[in-house]
PDB file of C-alpha atoms and ligand atoms in Angstrom:
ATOM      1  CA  UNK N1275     -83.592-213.668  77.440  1.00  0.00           C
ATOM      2  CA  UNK N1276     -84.082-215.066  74.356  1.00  0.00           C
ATOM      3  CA  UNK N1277     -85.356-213.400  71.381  1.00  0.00           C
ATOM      4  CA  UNK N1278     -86.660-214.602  68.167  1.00  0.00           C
ATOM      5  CA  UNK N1279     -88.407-213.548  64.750  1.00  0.00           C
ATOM      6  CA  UNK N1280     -91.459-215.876  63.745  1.00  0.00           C
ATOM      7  CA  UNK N1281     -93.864-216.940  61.860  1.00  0.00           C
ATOM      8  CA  UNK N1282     -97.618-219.338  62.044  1.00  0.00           C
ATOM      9  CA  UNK N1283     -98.239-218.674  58.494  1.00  0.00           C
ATOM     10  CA  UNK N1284     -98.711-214.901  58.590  1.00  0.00           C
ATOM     11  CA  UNK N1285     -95.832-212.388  58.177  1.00  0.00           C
ATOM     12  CA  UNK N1286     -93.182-212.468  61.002  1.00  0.00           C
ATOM     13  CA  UNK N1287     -93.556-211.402  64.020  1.00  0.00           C
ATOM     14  CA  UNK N1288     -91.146-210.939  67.132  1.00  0.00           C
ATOM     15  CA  UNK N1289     -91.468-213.220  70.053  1.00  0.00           C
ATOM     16  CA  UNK N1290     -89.531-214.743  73.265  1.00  0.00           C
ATOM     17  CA  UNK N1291     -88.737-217.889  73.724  1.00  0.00           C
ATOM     18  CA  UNK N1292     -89.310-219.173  77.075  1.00  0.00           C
ATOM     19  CA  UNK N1293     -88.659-223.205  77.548  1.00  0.00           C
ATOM     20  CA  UNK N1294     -90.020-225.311  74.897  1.00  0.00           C
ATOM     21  CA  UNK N1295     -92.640-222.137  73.804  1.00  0.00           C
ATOM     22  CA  UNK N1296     -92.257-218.967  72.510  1.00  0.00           C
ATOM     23  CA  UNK N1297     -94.301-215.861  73.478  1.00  0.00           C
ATOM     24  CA  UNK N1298     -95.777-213.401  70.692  1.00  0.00           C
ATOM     25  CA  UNK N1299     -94.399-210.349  71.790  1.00  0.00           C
ATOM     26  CA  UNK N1300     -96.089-208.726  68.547  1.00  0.00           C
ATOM     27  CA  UNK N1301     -98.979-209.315  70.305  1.00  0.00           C
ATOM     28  CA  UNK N1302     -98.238-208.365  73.658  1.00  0.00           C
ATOM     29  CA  UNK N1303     -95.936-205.326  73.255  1.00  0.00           C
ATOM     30  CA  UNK N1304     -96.917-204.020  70.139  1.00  0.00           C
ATOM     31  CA  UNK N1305     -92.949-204.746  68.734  1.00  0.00           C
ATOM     32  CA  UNK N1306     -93.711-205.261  64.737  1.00  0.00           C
ATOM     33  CA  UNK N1307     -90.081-206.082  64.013  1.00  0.00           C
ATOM     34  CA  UNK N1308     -86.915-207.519  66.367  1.00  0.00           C
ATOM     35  CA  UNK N1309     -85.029-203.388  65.013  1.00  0.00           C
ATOM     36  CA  UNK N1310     -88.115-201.942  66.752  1.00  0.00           C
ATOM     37  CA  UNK N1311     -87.775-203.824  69.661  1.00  0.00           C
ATOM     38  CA  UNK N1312     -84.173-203.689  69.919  1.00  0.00           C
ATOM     39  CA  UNK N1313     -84.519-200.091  69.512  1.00  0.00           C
ATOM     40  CA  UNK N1314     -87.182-199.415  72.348  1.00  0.00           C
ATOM     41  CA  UNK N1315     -85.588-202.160  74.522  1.00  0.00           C
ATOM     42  CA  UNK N1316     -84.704-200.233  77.124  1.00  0.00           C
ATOM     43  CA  UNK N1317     -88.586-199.018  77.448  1.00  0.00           C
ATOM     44  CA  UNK N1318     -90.449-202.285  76.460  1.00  0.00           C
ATOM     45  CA  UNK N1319     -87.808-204.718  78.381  1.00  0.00           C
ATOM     46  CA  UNK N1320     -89.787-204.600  82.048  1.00  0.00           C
ATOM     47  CA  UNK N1321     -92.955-205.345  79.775  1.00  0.00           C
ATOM     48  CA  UNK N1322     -91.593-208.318  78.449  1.00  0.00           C
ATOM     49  CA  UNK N1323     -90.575-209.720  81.131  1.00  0.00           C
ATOM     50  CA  UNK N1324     -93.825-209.137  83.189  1.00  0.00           C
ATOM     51  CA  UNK N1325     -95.456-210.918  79.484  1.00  0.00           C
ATOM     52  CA  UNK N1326     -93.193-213.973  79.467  1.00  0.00           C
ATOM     53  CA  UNK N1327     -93.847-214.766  83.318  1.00  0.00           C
ATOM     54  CA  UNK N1328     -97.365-215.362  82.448  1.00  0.00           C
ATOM     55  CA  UNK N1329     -97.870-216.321  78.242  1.00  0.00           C
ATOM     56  CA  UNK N1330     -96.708-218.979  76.590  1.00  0.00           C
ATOM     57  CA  UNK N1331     -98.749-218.547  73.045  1.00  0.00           C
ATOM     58  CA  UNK N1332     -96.984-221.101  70.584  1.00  0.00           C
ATOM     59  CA  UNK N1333     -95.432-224.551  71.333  1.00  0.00           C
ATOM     60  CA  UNK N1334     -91.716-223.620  69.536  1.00  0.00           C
ATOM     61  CA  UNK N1335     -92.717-226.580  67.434  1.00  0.00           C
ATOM     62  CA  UNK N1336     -95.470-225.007  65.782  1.00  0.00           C
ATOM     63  CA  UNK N1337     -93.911-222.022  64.337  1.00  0.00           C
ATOM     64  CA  UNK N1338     -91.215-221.335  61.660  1.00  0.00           C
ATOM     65  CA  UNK N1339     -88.163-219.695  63.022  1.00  0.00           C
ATOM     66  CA  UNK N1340     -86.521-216.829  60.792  1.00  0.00           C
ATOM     67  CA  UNK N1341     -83.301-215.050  60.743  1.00  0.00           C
ATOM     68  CA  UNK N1342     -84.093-213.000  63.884  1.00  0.00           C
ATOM     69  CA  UNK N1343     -83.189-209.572  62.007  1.00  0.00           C
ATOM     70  CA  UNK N1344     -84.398-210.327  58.827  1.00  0.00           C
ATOM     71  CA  UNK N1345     -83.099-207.399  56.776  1.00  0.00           C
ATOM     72  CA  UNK N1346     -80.441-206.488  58.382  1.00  0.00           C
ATOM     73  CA  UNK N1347     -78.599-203.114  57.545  1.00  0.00           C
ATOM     74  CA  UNK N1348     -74.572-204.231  57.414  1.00  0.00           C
ATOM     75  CA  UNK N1349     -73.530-207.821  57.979  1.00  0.00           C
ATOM     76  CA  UNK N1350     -69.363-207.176  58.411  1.00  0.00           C
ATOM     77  CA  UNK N1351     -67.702-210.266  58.557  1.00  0.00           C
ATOM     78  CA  UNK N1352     -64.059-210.506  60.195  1.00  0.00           C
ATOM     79  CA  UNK N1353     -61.387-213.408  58.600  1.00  0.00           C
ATOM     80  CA  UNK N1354     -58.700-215.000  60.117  1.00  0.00           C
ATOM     81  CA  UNK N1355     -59.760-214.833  63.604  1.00  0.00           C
ATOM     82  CA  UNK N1356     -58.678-218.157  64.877  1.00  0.00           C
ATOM     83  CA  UNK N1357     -55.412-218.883  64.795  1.00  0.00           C
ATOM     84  CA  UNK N1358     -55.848-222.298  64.590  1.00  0.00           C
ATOM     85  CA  UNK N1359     -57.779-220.873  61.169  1.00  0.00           C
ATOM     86  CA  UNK N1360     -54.841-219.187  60.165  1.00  0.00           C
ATOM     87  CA  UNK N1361     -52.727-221.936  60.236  1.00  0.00           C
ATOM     88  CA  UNK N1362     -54.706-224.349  58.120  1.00  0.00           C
ATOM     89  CA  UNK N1363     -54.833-221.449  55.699  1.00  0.00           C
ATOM     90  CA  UNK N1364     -51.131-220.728  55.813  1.00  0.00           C
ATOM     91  CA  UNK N1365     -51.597-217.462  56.585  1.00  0.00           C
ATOM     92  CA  UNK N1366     -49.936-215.466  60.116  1.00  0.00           C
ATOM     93  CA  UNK N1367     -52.138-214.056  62.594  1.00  0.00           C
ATOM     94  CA  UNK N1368     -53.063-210.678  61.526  1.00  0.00           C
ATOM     95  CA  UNK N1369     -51.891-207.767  62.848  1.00  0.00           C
ATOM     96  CA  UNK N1370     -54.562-205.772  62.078  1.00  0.00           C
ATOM     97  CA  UNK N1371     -58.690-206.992  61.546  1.00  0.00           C
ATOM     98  CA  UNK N1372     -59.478-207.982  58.144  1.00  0.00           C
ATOM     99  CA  UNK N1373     -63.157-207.170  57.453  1.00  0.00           C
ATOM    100  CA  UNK N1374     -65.407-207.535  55.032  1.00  0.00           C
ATOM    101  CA  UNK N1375     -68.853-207.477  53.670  1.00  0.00           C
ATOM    102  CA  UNK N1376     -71.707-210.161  53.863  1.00  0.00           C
ATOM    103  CA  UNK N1377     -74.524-208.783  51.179  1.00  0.00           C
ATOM    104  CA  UNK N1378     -78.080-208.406  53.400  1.00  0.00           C
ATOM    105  CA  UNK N1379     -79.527-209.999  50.705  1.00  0.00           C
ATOM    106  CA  UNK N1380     -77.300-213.589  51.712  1.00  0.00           C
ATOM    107  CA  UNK N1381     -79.764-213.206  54.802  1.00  0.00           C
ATOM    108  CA  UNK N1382     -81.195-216.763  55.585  1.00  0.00           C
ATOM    109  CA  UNK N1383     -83.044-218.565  58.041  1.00  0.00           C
ATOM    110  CA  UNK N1384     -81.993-220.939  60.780  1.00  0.00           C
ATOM    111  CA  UNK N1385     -83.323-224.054  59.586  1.00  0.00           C
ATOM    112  CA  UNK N1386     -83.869-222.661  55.752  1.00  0.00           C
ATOM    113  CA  UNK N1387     -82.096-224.740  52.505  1.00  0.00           C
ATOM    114  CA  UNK N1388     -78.804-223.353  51.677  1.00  0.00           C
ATOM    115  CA  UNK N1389     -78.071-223.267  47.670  1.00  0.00           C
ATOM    116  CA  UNK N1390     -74.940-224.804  45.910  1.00  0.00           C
ATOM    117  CA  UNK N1391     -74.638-222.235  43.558  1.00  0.00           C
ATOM    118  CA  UNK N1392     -74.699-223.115  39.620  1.00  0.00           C
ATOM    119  CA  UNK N1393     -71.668-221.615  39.166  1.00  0.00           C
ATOM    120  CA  UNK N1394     -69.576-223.489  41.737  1.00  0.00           C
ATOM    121  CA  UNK N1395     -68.897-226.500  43.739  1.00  0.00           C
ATOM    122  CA  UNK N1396     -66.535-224.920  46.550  1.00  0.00           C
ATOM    123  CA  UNK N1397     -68.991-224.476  48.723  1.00  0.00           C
ATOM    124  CA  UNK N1398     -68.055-224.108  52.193  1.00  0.00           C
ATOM    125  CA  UNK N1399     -68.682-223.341  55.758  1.00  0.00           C
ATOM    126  CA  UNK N1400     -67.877-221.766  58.421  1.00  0.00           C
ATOM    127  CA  UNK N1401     -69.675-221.755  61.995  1.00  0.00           C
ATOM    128  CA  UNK N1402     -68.961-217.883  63.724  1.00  0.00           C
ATOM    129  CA  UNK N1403     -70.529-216.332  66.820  1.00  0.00           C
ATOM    130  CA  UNK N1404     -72.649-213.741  65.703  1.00  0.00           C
ATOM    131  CA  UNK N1405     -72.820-210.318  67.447  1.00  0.00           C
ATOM    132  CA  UNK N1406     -76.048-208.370  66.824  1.00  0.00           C
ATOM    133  CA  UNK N1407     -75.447-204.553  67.441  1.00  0.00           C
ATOM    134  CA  UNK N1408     -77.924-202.557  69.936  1.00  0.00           C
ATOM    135  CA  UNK N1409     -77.279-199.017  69.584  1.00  0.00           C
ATOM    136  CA  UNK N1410     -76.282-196.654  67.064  1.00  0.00           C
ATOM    137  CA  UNK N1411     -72.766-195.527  67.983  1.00  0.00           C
ATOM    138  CA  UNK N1412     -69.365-194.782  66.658  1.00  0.00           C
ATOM    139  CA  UNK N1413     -66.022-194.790  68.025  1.00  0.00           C
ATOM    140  CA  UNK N1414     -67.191-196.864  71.003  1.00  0.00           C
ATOM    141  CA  UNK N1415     -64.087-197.812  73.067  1.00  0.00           C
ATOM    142  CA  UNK N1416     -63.673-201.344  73.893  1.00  0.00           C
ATOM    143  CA  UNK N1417     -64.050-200.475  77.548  1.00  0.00           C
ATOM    144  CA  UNK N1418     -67.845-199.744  76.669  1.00  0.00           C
ATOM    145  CA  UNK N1419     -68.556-201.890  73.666  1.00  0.00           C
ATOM    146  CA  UNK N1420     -70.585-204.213  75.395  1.00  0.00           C
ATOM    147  CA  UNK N1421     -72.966-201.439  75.849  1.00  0.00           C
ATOM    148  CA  UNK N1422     -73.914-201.342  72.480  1.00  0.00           C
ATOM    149  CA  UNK N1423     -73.899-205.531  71.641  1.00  0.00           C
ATOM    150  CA  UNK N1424     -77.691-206.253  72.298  1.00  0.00           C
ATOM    151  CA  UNK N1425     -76.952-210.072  72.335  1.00  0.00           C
ATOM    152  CA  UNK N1426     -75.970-213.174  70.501  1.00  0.00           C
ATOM    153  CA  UNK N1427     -76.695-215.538  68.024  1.00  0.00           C
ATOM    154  CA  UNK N1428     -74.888-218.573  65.636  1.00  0.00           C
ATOM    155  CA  UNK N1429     -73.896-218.070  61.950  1.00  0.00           C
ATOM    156  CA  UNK N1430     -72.618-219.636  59.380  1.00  0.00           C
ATOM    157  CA  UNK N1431     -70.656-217.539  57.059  1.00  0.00           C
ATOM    158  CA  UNK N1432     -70.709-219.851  54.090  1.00  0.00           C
ATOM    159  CA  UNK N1433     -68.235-219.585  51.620  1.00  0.00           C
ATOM    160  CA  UNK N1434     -67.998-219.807  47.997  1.00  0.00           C
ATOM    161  CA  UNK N1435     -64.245-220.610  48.153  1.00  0.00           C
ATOM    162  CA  UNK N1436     -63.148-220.323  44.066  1.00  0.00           C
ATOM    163  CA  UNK N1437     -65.559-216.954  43.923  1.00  0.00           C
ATOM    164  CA  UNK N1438     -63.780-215.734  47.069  1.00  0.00           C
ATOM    165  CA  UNK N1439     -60.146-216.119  46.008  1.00  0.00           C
ATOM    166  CA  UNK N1440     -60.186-215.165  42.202  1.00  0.00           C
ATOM    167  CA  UNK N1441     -59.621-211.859  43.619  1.00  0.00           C
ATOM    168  CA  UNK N1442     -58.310-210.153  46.032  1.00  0.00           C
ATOM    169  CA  UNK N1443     -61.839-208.454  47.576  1.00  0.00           C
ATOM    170  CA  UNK N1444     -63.830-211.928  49.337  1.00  0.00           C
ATOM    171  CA  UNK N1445     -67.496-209.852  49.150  1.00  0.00           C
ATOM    172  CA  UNK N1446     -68.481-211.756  46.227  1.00  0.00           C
ATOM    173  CA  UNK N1447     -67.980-215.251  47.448  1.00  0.00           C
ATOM    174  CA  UNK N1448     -69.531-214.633  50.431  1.00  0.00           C
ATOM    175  CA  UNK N1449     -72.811-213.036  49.829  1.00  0.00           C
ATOM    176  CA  UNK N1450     -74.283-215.433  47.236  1.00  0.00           C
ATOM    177  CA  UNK N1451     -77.876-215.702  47.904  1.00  0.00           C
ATOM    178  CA  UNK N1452     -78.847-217.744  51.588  1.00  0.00           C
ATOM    179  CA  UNK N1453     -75.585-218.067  52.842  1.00  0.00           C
ATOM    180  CA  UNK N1454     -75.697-215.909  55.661  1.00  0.00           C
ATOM    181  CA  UNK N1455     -78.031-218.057  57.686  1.00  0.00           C
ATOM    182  CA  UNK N1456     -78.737-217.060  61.840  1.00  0.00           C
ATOM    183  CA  UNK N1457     -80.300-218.207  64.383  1.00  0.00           C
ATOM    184  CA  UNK N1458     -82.148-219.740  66.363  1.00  0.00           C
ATOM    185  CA  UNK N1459     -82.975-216.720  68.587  1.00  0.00           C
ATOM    186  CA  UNK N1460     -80.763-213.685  69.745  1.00  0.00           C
ATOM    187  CA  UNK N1461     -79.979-214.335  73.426  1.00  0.00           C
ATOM    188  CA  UNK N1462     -79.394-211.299  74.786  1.00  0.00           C
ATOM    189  CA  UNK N1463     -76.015-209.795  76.321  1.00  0.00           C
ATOM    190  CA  UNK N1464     -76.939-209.854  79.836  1.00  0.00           C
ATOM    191  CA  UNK N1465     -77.161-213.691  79.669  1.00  0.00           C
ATOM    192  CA  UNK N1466     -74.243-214.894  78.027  1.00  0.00           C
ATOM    193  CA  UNK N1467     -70.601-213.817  78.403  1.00  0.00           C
ATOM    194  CA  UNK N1468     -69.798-214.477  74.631  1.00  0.00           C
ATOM    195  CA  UNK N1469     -66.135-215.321  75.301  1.00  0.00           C
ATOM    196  CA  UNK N1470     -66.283-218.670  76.632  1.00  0.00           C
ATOM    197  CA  UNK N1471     -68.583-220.457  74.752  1.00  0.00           C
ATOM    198  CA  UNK N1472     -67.778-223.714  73.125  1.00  0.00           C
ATOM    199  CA  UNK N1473     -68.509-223.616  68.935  1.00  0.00           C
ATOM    200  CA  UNK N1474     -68.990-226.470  66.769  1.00  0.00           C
ATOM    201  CA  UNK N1475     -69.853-227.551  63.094  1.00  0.00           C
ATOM    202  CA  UNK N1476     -70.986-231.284  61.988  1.00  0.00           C
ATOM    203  CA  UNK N1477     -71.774-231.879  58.515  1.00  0.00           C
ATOM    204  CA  UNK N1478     -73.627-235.013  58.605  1.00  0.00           C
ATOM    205  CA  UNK N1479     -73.506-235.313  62.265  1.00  0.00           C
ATOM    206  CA  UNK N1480     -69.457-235.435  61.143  1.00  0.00           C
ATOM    207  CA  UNK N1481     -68.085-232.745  63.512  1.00  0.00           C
ATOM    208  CA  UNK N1482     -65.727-230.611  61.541  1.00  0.00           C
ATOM    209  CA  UNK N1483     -65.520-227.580  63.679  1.00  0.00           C
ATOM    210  CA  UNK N1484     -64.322-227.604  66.853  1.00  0.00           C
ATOM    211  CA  UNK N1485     -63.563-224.658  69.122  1.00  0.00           C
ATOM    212  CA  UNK N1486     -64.141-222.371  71.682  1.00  0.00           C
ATOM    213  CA  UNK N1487     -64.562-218.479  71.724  1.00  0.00           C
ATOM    214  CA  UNK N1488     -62.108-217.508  74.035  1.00  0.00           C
ATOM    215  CA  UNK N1489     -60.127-218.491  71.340  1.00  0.00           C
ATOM    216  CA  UNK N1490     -60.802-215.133  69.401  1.00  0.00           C
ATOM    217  CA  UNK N1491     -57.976-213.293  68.303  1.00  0.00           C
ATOM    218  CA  UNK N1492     -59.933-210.109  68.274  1.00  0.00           C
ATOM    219  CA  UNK N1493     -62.532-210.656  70.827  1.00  0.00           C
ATOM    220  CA  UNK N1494     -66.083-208.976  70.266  1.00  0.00           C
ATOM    221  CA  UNK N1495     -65.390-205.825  71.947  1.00  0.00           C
ATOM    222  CA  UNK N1496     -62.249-205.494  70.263  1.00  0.00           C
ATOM    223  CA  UNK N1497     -63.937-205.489  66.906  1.00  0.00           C
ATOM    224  CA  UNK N1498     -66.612-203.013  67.777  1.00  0.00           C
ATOM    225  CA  UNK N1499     -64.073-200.721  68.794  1.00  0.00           C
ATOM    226  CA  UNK N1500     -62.097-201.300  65.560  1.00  0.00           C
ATOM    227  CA  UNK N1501     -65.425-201.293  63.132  1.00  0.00           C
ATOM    228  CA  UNK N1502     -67.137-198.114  64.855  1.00  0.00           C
ATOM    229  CA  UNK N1503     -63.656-195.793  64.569  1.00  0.00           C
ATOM    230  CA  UNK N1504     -64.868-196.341  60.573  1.00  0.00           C
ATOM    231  CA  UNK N1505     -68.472-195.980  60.671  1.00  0.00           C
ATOM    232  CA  UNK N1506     -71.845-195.962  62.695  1.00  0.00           C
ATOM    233  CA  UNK N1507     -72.990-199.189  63.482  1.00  0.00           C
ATOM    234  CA  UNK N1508     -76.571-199.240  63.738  1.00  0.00           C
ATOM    235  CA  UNK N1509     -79.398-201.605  65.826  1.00  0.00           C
ATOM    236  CA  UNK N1510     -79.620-204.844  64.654  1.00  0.00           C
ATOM    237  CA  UNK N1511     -76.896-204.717  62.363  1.00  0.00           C
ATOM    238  CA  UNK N1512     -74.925-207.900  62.903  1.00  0.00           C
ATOM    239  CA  UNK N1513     -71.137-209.107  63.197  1.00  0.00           C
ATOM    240  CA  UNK N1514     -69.658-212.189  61.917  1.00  0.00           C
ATOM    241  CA  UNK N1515     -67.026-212.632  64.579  1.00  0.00           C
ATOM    242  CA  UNK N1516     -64.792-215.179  62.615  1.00  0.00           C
ATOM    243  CA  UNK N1517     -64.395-219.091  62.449  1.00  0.00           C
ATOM    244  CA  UNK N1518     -62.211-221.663  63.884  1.00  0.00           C
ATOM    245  CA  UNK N1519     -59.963-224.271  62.392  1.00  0.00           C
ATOM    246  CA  UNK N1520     -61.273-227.160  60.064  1.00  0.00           C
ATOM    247  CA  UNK N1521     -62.723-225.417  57.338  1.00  0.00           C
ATOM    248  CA  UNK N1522     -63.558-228.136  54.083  1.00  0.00           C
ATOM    249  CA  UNK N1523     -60.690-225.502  52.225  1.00  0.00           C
ATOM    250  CA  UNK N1524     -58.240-226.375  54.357  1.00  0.00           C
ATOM    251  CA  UNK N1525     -58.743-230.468  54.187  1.00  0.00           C
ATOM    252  CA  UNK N1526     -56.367-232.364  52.005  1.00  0.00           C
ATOM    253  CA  UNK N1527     -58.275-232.828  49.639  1.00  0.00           C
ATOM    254  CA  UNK N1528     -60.757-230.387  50.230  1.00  0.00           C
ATOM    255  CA  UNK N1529     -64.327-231.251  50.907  1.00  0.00           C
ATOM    256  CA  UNK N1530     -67.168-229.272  49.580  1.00  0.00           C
ATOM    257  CA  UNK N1531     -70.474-229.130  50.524  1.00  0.00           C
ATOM    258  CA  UNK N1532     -72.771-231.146  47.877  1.00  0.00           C
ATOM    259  CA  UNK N1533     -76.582-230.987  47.545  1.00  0.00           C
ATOM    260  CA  UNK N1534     -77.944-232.839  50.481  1.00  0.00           C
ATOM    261  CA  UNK N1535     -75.631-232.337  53.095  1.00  0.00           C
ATOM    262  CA  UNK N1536     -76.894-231.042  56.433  1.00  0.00           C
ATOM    263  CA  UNK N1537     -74.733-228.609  58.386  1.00  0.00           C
ATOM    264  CA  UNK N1538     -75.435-227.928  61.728  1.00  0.00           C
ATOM    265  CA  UNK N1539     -73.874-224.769  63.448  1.00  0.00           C
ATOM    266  CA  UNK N1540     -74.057-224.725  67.508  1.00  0.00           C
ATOM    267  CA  UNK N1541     -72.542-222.448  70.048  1.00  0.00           C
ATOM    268  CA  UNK N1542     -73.139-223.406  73.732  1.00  0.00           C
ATOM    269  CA  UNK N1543     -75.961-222.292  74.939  1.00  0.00           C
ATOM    270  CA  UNK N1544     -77.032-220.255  71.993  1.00  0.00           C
ATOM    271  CA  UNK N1545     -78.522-223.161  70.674  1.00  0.00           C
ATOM    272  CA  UNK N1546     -77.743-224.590  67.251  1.00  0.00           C
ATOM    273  CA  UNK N1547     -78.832-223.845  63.428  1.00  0.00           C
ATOM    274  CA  UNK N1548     -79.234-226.865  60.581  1.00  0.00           C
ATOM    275  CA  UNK N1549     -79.590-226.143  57.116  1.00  0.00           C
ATOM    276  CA  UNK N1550     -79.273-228.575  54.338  1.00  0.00           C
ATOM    277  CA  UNK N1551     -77.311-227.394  50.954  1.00  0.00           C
ATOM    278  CA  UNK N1552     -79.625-227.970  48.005  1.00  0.00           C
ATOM    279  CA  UNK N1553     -78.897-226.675  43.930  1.00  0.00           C
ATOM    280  CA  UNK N1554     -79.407-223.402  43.474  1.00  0.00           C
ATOM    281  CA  UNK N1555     -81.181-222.359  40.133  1.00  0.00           C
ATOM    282  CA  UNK N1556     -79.074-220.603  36.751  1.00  0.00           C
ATOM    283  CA  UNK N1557     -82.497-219.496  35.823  1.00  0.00           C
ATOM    284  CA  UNK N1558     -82.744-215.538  34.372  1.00  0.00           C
ATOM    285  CA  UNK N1559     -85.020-213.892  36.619  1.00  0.00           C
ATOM    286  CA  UNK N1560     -86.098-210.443  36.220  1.00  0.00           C
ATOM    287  CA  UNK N1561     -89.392-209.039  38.163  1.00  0.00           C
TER     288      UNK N1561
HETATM  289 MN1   MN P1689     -65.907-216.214  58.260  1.00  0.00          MN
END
C-alpha cells in the first residue's frame, strides 16, 4: 500500500494512493496525521483497505504531495554505506555504522524547491532509501527489525559539502533548511523487500547515481538493530539508509548543484522525487 501526506489547499491530510488517484483517508478513517495512522495501523489497516477498494477522491494530479511525515521526530542518517561510496571518497569500508543527525527542521517536500544556501556553493546530493520507523522499540534484534520498519520511501540527503567537512561532526552541513526532501508516498513494508531495489539520481535528466540496494553495506535491519541498542526509535521517525557512488564531491572537478538544476531521486518502485535547487535567502529573520 501506498501512503501519502496531502494537501487541496487546506492543511494536510493523510491519504492512499491507489493508481493514478489518491484516497482521503482523513476523511474516511478519521487519521489527522500519517504518526496517527502509523500508530493505529494495526487497527485502522482492514478499514483502509475496505476504503480504497471503493474511493478514489482526488485525481493525484490535483493535489500537492508533502513529505509524508512532515515533522518528523529523529531523521538519523548513516555515511559510507556503499562501498562503491567509499571508494570515491577514499575512505575504507567501515567497520562500524557511522551515524548522524539530519535536523527535522531540513524536512522538505517531494517536489518542493531546494535552497543553495548563501553561504555556500558545495551543494550536493545524495539519493538514499529511506526507512520510516513503525513502532516504538529499542534493542530490536535484526532478526525482528522488520517488525518495526512501517515502509519505504526515497530521500535525498543533500549535502552542504564545505559546511560538512570543516569539522569533524557532518550535522551542520546536512540539516540546512529543505534538504531533507521525501517522498512521494511511504509504500509500506509488506510490499516491497527494500533490498533489491534499483536507486538512481539524474541531475538534469544526467544520471549521476547509479545503484542498487542490495548493495548496502549495513542493510536496513542491520541498522535498526545498531540505532535501537542506543535509543528508542519512535513511529514515523525516519532513516537515511546511505548513498551510492557518484556523488558531485567525488567528480574531478567536483560539480555542485547551482540554482536551477533539477534533481530527481528514484528507487524502483517507490516512485521518484524532483526538486529544483533555487537561492536561498541571507535575510535576518526573527518572528
Ligand atoms: Mn547520506
Amino acid at each position: 500500500m501506498r501512503l501519502a501526506t496531502f494537501s487541496t489547499g487546506d492543511s494536510p491530510r493523510v491519504g492512499a494512493v491507489v493508481g493514478t488517484s489518491i484516497v482521503d483517508l482523513s476523511a474516511e478513517v478519521g487519521a489527522t496525521s500519517m504518526p496517527e495512522l502509523i500508530i493505529d495501523w494495526e487497527r485502522l489497516r482492514l478499514r483502509v483497505e475496505a476504503v480504497i477498494s471503493k474511493n478514489t477522491d482526488h485525481p493525484l494530479s490535483s493535489v500537492r504531495l508533502h513529505a509524508p511525515v512532515l515533522r518528523p521526530g529523529k531523521i538519523l542518517a548513516i555515511g559510507l554505506n556503499y562501498s562503491d561510496h567509499c571508494i570515491e571518497s577514499g575512505l575504507e569500508i567501515p567497520k562500524e555504522q557511522i551515524w548522524f543527525s539530519k535536523a527535522s527542521s531540513a524536512i522538505n517536500g517531494p517536489f518542493d524547491p531546494i535552497e543553495r544556501p548563501a553561504v555556500s556553493e558545495q551543494l550536493d546530493s545524495e539519493c538514499e532509501l529511506v526507512a520510516v520507523i513503525g513502532k516504538r522499540c529499542r534493542n530490536v534484534s535484526r532478526s525482528r527489525a522488520r517488525e518495526v520498519i512501517f515502509g519505504y520511501c526515497v530521500g535525498n540527503d543533500v549535502s552542504v559539502r564545505d559546511w560538512q567537512l570543516r569539522t569533524s561532526q557532518w550535522v551542520l552541513g546536512k540539516s540546512f533548511d529543505t534538504h531533507a526532501p521525501v517522498g512521494p508516498w511511504i509504500t509500506t513494508s509488506d510490499s516491497v523487500e527494500p533490498h533489491g531495489l534499483d536507486i538512481r539520481c539524474l541531475v538534469n535528466g544526467e544520471v549521476r547515481q547509479s545503484s542498487n540496494t542490495r548493495h548496502l553495506v549495513f542493510d536496513c535491519y542491520a541498522q535498526v538493530e545498531c540505532l535501537s541498542q542506543a535509543m528508542t526509535l519512535e513511529p514515523g521517525d525516519l532513516l537515511f539508509t546511505g548513498t551510492c557512488g557518484g556523488v558531485g564531491a567525488a567528480r574531478r572537478p567536483p560539480v555542485w548543484l547551482r540554482p536551477g538544476d533539477v534533481v530527481r531521486s528514484e528507487i524502483g518502485r517507490l516512485g521518484a522525487i524532483e526538486n529544483k535547487v533555487q537561492m536561498g535567502s541571507s535575510e535576518m529573520r526573527i518572528e
